[in-house]
Tab-separated table of C-alpha atoms and ligand atoms in Angstrom:
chain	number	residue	atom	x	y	z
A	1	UNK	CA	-24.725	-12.213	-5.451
A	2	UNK	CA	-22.984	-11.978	-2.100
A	3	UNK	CA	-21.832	-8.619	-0.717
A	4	UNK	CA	-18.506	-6.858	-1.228
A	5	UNK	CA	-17.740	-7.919	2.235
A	6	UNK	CA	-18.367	-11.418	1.965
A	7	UNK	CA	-16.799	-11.359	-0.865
A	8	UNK	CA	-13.593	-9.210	0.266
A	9	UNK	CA	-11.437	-11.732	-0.866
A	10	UNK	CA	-12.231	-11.316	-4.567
A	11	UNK	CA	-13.784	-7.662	-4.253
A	12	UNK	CA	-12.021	-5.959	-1.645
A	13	UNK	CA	-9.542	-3.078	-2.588
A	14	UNK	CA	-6.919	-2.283	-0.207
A	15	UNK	CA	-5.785	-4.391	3.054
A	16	UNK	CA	-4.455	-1.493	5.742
A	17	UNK	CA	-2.427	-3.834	8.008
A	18	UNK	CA	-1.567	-2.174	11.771
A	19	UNK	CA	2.241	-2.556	13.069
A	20	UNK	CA	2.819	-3.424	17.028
A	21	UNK	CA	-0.522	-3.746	18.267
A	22	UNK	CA	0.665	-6.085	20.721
A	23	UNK	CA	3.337	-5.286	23.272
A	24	UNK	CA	4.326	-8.345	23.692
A	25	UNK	CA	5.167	-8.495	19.852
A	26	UNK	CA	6.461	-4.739	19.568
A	27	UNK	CA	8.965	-6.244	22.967
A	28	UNK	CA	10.176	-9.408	20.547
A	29	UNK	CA	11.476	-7.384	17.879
A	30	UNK	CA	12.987	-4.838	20.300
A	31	UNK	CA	10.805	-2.039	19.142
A	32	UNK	CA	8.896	0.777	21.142
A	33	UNK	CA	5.440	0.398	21.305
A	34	UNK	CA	3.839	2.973	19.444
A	35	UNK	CA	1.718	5.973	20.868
A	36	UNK	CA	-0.607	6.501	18.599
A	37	UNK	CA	-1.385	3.312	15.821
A	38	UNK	CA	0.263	3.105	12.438
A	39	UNK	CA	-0.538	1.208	9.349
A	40	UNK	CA	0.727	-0.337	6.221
A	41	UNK	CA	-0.648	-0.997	3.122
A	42	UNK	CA	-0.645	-4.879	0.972
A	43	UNK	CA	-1.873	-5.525	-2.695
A	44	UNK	CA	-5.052	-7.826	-2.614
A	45	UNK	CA	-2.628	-9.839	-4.914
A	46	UNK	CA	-1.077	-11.016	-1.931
A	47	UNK	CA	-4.380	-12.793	-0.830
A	48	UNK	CA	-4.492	-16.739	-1.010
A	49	UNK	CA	-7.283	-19.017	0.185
A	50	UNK	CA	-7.297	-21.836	2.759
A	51	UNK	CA	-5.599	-25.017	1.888
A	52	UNK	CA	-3.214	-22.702	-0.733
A	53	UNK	CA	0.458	-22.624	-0.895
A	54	UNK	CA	2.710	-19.632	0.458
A	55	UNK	CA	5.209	-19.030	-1.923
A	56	UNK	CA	8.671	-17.660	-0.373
A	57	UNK	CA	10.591	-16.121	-2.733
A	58	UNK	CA	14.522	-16.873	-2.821
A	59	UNK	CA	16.659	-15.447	0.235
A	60	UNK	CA	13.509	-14.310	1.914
A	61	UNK	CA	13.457	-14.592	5.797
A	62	UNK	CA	9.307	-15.765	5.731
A	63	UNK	CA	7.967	-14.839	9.383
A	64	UNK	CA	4.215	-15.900	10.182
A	65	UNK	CA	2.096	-12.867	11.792
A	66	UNK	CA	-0.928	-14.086	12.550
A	67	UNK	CA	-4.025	-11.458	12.835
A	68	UNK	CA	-7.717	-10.970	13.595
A	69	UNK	CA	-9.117	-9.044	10.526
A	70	UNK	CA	-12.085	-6.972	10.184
A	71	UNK	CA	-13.581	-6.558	6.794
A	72	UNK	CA	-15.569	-3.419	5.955
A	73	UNK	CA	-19.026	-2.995	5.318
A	74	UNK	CA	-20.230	0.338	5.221
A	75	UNK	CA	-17.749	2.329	3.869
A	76	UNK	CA	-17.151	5.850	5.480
A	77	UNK	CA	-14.460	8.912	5.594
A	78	UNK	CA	-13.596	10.081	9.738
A	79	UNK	CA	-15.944	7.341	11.497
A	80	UNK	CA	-15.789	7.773	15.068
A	81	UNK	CA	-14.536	5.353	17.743
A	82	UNK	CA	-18.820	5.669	19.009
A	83	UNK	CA	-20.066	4.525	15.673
A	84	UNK	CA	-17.079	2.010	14.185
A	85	UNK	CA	-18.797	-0.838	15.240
A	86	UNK	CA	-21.886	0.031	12.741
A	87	UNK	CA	-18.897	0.051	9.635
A	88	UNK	CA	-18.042	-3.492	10.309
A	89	UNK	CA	-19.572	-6.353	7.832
A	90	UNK	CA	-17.385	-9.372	10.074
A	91	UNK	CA	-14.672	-10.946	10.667
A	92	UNK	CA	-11.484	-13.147	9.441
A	93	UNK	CA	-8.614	-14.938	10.455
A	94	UNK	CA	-5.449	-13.641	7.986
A	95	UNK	CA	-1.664	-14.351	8.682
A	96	UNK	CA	0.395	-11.452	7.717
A	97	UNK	CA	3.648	-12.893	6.441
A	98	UNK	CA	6.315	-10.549	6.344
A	99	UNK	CA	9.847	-10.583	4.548
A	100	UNK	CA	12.018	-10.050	7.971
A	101	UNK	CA	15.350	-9.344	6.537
A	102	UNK	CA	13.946	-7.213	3.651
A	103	UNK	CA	11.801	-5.419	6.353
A	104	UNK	CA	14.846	-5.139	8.328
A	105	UNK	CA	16.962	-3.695	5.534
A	106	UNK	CA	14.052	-1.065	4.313
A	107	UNK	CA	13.803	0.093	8.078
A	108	UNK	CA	17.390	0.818	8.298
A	109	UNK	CA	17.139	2.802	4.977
A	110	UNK	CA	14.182	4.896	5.928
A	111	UNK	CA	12.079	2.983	2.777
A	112	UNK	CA	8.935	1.373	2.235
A	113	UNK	CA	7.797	-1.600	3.498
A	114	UNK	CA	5.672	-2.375	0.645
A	115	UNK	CA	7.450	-4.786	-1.237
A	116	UNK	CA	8.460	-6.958	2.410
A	117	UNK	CA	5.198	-6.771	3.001
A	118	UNK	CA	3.510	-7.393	-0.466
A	119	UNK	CA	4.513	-10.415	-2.338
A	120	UNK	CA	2.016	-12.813	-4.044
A	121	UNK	CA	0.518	-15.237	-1.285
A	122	UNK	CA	1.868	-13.241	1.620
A	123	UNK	CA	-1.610	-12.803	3.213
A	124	UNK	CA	-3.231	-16.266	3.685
A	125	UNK	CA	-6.754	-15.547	4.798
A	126	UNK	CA	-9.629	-17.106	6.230
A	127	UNK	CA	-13.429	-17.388	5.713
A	128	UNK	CA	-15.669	-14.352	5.867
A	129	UNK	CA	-16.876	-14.648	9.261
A	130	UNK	CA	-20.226	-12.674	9.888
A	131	UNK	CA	-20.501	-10.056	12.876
A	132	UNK	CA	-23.418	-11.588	13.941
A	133	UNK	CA	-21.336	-14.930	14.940
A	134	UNK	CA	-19.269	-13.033	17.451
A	135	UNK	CA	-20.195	-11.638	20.297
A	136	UNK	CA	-16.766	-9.735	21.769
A	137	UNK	CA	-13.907	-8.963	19.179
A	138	UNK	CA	-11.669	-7.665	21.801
A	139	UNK	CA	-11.911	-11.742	23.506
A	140	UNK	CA	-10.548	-13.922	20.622
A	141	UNK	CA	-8.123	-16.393	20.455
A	142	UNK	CA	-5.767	-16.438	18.013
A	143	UNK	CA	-2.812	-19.431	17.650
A	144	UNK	CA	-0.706	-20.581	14.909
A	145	UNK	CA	0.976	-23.916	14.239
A	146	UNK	CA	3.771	-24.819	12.783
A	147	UNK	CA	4.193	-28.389	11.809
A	148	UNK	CA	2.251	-29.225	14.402
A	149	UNK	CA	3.761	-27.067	17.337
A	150	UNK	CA	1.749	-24.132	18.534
A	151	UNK	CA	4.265	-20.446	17.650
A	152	UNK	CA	1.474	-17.988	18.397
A	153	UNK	CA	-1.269	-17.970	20.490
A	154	UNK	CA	-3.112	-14.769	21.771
A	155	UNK	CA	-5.953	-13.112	23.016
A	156	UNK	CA	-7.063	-9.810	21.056
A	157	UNK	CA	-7.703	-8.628	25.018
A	158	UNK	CA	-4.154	-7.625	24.904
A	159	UNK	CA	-4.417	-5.058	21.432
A	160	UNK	CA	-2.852	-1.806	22.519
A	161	UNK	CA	-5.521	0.197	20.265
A	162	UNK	CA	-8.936	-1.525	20.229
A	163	UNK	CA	-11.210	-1.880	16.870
A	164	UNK	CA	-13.144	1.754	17.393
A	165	UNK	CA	-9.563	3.672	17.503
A	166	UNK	CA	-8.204	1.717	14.589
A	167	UNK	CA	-11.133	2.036	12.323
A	168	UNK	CA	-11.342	6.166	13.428
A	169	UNK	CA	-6.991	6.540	13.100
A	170	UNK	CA	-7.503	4.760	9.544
A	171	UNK	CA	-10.476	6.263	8.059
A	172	UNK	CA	-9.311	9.730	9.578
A	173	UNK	CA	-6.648	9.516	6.870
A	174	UNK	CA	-8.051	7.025	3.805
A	175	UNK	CA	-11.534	6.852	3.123
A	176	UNK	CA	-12.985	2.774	3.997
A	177	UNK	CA	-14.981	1.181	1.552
A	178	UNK	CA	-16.681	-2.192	1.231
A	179	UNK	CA	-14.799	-4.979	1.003
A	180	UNK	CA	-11.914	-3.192	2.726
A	181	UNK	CA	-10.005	-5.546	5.217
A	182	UNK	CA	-8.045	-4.051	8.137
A	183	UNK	CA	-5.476	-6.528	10.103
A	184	UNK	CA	-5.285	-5.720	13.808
A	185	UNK	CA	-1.801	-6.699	14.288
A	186	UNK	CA	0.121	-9.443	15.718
A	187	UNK	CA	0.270	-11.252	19.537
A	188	UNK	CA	3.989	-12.260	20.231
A	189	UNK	CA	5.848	-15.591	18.860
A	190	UNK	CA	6.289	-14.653	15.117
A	191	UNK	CA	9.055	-16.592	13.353
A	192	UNK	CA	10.394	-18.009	10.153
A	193	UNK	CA	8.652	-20.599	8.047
A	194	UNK	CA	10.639	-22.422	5.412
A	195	UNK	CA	9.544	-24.599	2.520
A	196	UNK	CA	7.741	-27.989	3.161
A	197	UNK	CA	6.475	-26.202	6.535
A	198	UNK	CA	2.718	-26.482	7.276
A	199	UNK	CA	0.707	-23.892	9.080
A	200	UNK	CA	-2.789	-24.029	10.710
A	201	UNK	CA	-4.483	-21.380	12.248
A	202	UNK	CA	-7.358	-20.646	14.589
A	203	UNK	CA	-9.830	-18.250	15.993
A	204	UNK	CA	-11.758	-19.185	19.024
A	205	UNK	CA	-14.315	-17.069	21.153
A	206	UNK	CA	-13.978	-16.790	24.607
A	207	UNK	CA	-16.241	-20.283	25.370
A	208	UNK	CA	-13.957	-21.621	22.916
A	209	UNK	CA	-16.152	-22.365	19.826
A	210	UNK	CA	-13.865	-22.532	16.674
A	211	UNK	CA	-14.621	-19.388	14.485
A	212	UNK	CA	-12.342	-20.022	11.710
A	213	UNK	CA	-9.586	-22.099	10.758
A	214	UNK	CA	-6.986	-21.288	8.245
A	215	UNK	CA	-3.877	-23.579	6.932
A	216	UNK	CA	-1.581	-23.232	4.388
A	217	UNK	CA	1.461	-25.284	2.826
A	218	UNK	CA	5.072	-22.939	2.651
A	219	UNK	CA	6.769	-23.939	-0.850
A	220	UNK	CA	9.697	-22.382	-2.421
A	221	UNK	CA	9.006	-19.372	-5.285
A	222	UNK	CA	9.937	-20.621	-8.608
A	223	UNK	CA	10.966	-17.531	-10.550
A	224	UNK	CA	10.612	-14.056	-9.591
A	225	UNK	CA	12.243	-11.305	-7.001
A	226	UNK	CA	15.733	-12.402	-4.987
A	227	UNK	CA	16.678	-10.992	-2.309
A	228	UNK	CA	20.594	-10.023	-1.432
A	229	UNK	CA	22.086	-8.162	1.064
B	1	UNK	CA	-18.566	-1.119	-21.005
B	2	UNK	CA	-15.537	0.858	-21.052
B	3	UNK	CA	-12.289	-1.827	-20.483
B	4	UNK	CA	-11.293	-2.125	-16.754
B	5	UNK	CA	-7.941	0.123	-18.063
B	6	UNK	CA	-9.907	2.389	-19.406
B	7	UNK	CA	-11.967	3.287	-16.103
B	8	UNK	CA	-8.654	1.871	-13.844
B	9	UNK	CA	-9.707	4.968	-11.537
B	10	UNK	CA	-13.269	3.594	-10.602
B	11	UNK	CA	-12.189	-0.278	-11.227
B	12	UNK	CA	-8.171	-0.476	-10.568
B	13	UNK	CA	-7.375	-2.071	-7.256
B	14	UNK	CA	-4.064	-0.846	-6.722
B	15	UNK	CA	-1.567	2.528	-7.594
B	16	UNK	CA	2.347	1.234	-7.407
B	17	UNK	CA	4.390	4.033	-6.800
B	18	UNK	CA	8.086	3.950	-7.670
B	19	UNK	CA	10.401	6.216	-5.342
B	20	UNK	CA	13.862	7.977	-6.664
B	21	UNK	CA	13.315	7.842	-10.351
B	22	UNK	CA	14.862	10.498	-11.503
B	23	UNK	CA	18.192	11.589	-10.446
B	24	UNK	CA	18.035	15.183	-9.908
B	25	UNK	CA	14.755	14.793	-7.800
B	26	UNK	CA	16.630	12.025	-5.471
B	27	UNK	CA	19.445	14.569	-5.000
B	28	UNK	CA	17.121	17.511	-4.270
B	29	UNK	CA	16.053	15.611	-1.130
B	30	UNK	CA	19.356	14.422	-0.497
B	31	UNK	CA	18.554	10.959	-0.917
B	32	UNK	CA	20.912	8.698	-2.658
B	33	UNK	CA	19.890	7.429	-6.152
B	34	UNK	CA	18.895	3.554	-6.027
B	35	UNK	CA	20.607	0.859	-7.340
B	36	UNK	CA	17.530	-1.284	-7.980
B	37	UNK	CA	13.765	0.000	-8.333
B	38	UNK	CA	12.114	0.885	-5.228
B	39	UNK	CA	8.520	1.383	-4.745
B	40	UNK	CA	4.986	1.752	-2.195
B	41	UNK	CA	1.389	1.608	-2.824
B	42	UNK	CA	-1.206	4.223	-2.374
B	43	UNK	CA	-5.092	3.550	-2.321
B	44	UNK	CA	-7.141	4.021	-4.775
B	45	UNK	CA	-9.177	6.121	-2.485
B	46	UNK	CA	-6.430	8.680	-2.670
B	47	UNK	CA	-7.621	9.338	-6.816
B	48	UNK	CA	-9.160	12.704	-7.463
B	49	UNK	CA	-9.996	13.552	-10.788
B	50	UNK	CA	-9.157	16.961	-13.084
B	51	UNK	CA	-10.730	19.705	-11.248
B	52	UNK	CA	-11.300	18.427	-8.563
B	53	UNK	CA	-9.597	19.826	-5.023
B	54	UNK	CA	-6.657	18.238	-3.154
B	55	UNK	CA	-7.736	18.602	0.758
B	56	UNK	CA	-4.106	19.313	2.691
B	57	UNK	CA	-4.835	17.711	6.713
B	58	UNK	CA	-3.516	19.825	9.530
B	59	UNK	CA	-0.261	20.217	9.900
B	60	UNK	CA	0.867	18.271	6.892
B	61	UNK	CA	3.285	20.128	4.578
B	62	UNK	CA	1.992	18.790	1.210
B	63	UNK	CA	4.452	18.607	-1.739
B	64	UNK	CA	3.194	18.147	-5.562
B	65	UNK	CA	5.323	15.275	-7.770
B	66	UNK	CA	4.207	15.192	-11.132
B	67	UNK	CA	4.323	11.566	-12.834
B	68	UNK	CA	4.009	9.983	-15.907
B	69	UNK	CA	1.293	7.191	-14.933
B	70	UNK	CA	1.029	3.512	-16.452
B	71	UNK	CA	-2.066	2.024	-16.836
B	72	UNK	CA	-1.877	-1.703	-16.764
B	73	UNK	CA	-4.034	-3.985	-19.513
B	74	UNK	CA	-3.657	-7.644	-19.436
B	75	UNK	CA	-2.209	-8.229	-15.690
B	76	UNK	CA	0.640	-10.492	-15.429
B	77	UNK	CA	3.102	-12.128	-12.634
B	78	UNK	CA	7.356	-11.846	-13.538
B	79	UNK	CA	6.845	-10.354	-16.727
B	80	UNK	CA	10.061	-9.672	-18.599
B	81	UNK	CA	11.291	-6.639	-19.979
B	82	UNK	CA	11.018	-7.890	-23.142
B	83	UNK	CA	7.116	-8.277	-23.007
B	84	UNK	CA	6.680	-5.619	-20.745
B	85	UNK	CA	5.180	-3.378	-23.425
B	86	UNK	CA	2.241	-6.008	-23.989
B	87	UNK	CA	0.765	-5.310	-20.593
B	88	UNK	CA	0.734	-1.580	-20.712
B	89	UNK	CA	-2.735	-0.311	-22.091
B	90	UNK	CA	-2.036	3.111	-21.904
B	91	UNK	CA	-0.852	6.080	-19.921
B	92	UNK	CA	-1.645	9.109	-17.566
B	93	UNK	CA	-0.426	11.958	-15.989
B	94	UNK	CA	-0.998	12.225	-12.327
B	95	UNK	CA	0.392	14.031	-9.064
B	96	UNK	CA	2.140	11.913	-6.213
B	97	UNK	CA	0.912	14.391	-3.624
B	98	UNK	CA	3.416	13.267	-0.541
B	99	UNK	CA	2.945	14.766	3.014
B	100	UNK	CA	6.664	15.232	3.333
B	101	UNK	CA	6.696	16.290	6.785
B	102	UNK	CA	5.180	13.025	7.768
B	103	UNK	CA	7.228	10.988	5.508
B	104	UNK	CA	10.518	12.978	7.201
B	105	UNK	CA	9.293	11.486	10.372
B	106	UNK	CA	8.741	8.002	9.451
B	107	UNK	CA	11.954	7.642	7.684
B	108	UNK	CA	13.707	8.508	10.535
B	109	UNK	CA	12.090	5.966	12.440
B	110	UNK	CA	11.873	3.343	9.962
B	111	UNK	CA	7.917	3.126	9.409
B	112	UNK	CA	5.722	3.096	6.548
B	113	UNK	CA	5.027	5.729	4.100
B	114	UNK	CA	1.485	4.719	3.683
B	115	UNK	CA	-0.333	7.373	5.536
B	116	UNK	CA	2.344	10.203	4.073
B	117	UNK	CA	1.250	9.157	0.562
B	118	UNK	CA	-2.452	7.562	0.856
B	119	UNK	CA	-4.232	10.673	2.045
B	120	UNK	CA	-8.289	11.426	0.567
B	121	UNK	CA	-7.429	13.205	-2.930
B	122	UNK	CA	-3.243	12.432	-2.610
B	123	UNK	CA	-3.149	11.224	-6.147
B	124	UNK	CA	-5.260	14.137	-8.455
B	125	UNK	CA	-5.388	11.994	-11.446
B	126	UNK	CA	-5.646	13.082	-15.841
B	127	UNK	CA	-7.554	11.023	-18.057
B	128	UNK	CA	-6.498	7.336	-19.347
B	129	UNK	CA	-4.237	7.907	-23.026
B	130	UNK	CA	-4.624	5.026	-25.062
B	131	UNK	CA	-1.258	3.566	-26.010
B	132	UNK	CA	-1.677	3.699	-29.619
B	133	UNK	CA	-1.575	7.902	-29.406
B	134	UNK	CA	2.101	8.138	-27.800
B	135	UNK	CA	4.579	6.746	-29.803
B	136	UNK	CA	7.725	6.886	-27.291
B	137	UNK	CA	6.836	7.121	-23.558
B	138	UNK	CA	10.688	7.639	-22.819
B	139	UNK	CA	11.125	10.890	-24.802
B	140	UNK	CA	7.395	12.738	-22.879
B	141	UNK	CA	7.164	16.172	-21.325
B	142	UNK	CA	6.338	16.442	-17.825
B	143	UNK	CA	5.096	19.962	-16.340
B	144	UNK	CA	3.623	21.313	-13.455
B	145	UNK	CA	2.602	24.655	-12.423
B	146	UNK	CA	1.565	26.615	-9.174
B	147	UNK	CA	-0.389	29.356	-9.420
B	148	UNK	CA	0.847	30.034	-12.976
B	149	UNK	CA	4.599	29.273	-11.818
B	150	UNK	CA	6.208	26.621	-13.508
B	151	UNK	CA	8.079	24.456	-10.482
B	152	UNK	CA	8.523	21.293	-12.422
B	153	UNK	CA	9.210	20.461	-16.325
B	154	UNK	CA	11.102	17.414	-16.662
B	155	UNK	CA	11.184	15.060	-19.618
B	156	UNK	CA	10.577	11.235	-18.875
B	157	UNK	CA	13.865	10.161	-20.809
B	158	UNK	CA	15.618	11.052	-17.660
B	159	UNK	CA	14.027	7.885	-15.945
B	160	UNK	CA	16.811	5.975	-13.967
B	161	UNK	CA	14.832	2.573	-14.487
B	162	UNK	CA	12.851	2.799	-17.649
B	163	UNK	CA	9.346	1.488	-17.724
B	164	UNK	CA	10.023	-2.363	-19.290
B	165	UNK	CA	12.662	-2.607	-16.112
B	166	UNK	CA	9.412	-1.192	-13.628
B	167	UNK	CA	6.717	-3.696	-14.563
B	168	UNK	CA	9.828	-6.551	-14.647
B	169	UNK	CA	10.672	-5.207	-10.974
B	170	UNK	CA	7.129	-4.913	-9.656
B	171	UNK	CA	5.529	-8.102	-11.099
B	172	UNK	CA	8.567	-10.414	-10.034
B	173	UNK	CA	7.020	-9.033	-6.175
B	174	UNK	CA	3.534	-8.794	-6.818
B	175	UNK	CA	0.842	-10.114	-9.741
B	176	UNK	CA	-0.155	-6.857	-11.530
B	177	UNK	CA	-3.760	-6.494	-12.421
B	178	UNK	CA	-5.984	-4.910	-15.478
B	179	UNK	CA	-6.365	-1.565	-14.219
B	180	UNK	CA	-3.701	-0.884	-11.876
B	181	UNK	CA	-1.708	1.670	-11.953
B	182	UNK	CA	1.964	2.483	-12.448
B	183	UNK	CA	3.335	5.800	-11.037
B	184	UNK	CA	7.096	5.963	-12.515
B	185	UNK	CA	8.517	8.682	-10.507
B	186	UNK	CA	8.946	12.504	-10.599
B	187	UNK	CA	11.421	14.595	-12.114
B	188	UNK	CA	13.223	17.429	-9.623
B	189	UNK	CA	11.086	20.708	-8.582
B	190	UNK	CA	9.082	19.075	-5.774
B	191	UNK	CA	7.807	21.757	-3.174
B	192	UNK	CA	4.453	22.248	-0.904
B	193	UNK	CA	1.550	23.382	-2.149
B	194	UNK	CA	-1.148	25.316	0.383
B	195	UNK	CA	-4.918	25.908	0.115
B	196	UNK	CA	-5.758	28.404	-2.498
B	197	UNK	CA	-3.357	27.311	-4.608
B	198	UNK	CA	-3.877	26.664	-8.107
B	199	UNK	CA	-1.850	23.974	-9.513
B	200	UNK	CA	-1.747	22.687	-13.938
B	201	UNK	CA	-0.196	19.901	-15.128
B	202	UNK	CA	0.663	18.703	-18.514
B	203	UNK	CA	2.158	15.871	-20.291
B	204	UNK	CA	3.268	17.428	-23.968
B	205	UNK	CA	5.316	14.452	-26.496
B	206	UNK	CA	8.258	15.408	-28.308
B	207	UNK	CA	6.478	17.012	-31.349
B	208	UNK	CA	4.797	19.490	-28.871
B	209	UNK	CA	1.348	18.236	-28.447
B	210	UNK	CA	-0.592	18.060	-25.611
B	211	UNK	CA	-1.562	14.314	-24.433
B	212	UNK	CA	-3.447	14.929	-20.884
B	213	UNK	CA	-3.429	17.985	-18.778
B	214	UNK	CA	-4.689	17.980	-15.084
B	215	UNK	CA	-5.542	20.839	-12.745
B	216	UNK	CA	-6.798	21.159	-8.956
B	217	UNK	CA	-7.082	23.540	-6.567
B	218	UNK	CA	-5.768	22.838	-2.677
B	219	UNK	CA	-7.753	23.523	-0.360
B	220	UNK	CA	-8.042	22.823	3.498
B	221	UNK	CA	-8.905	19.395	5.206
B	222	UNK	CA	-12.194	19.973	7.603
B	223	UNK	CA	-11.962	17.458	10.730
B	224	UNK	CA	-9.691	14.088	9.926
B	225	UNK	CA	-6.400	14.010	11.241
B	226	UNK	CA	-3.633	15.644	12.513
B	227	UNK	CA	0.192	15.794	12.234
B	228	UNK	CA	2.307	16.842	15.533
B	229	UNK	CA	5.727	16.616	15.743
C	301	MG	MG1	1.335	-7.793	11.079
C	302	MG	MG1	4.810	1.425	2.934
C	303	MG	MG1	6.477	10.149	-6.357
């Protein structure tokens, strides 16, 4: 049987998702970047394989966010930035779709941003990719297509807080376990998809060897939650 | 093998939280009352079980919110009111422990609430009540004592939303699973709680007998982190 981690997808428990990791992104939504990191949580519901169909649900603004993850091996409670590394099973390519307007409308209100964050199919993810394979997290590239035209495309060089801090600030506060997937946040050029759209993603290293691809069809939700002002 | 409902602390993947249930607790914090069903997730790593000790970080002012918990059985995706009942497998009594000095601060600046609710040991947690042995889950006592001080007694027919409109709210957003968990909000009484305290729930029906109790004792985080101002 494979591991949790490998596994994560089906396994896994939580998904702690980091906000405005990037300046660059933090800059395009006219918000400060932070001083210290923060974090959200998403259901493992939200999960959907390669080659699936994201699902927006009806008046939902649908913005791609597309994210190195790290998926948990070792599980641990206050892990220090010197030993993080040792925690980490791999890696994965994830898109973090987010619910703009409903984001926008929580943050105005002071609520959660569960529910923007959280719907069914709103975190496309890649193949378990393992540590071994990679030889510097902190010199990936990550890009995003839509329809063919490159929206996003990064280099986790330019993370305000590195692996080590995230993996200390989280497990300072929530015990990690296996299986556990953190994303590291976005690099600038997030936008709306819309049904019929199709996304494909990549990770490169820095001698530009693909180490993951990820795509994924936009449809329309049948059913379900609709948003209004 | 127990059922995955049964043992939702050790095998649920996910505690859904609903905010504002109750109208005299969303007026005690001078928070207006919702209009629709509002909610946030917590980890599963936040569960502690009866007797066991909540750990309060540094700096955090740590409030108590006792809730009447719903264990889901056969998971589900936009499940109406009218069949919401088939997907509950039973009930619990638990404590939204909420660091409300850190959720004060996010509000204001439109961030998560993840970290102010998904502390190590934020959700002390009774033991899974089998449907069949509580005949009206509207019409249940909710108590909560601190150091022998009653601070909350509520009774859950004050819900704003009752349960059928919950799971119809949350699964129209996100697929609910056997095992996870349902927290339907707390009556008024909230307050902090500091180490050495002693705290007792109890969830009593309307012919006076006990279902679940649950007890802990708060004690003092060692190392993690930190809240500043
Ligand atoms: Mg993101
Ligand atoms: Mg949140
Ligand atoms: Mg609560």
């Amino acid at each position: 049987m494979a591991s949790a981690a490998a596994a994560f997808v089906q396994r896994g428990k939580k998904i702690v998702a980091i906000g405005r990791n990037y300046a660059a992104h933090a800059k395009e939504l006219n918000n400060p970047a932070p001083k210290e990191p923060f974090f959200f949580l998403k259901p493992t519901t939200s999960y959907v394989t390669s080659g699936g169909n994201v699902e927006i649900p009806k008046g939902i603004v649908a913005h791609h966010e597309v994210e190195l993850g790290l998926v948990i091996g070792k599980g641990g409670r206050d892990i220090p930035k010197s030993n993080a590394d040792a925690h980490v099973a791999g890696y994965t390519l994830a898109v973090d779709m987010t619910a703009r307007n409903l984001q926008d409308k929580v943050k105005k209100q002071g609520l959660p941003w569960s529910a923007a964050k959280g719907f069914d199919t709103f975190t496309p993810i890649g193949p378990f990719i393992p540590k071994s394979t990679v030889k510097e997290p902190h010199d990936l590239r990550l890009s995003l297509k839509v329809n063919g035209i490159t929206k996003q495309d990064g280099t986790t060089a330019d993370m305000i807080f590195r692996i080590p801090r995230l993996i200390e600030h989280i497990s300072s506060i929530m015990t990690l376990e296996e299986g556990d997937l953190i994303l590291t946040g976005t690099p600038s050029g997030v936008g709306p998809i819309v049904a019929g759209d199709k996304v494909e993603c990549a990770l490169t290293d820095a001698d530009g060897k693909e180490l993951a691809s990820l795509g994924f069809t936009a449809t329309a939700r049948q059913g379900g939650y609709e948003f209004t002002e």
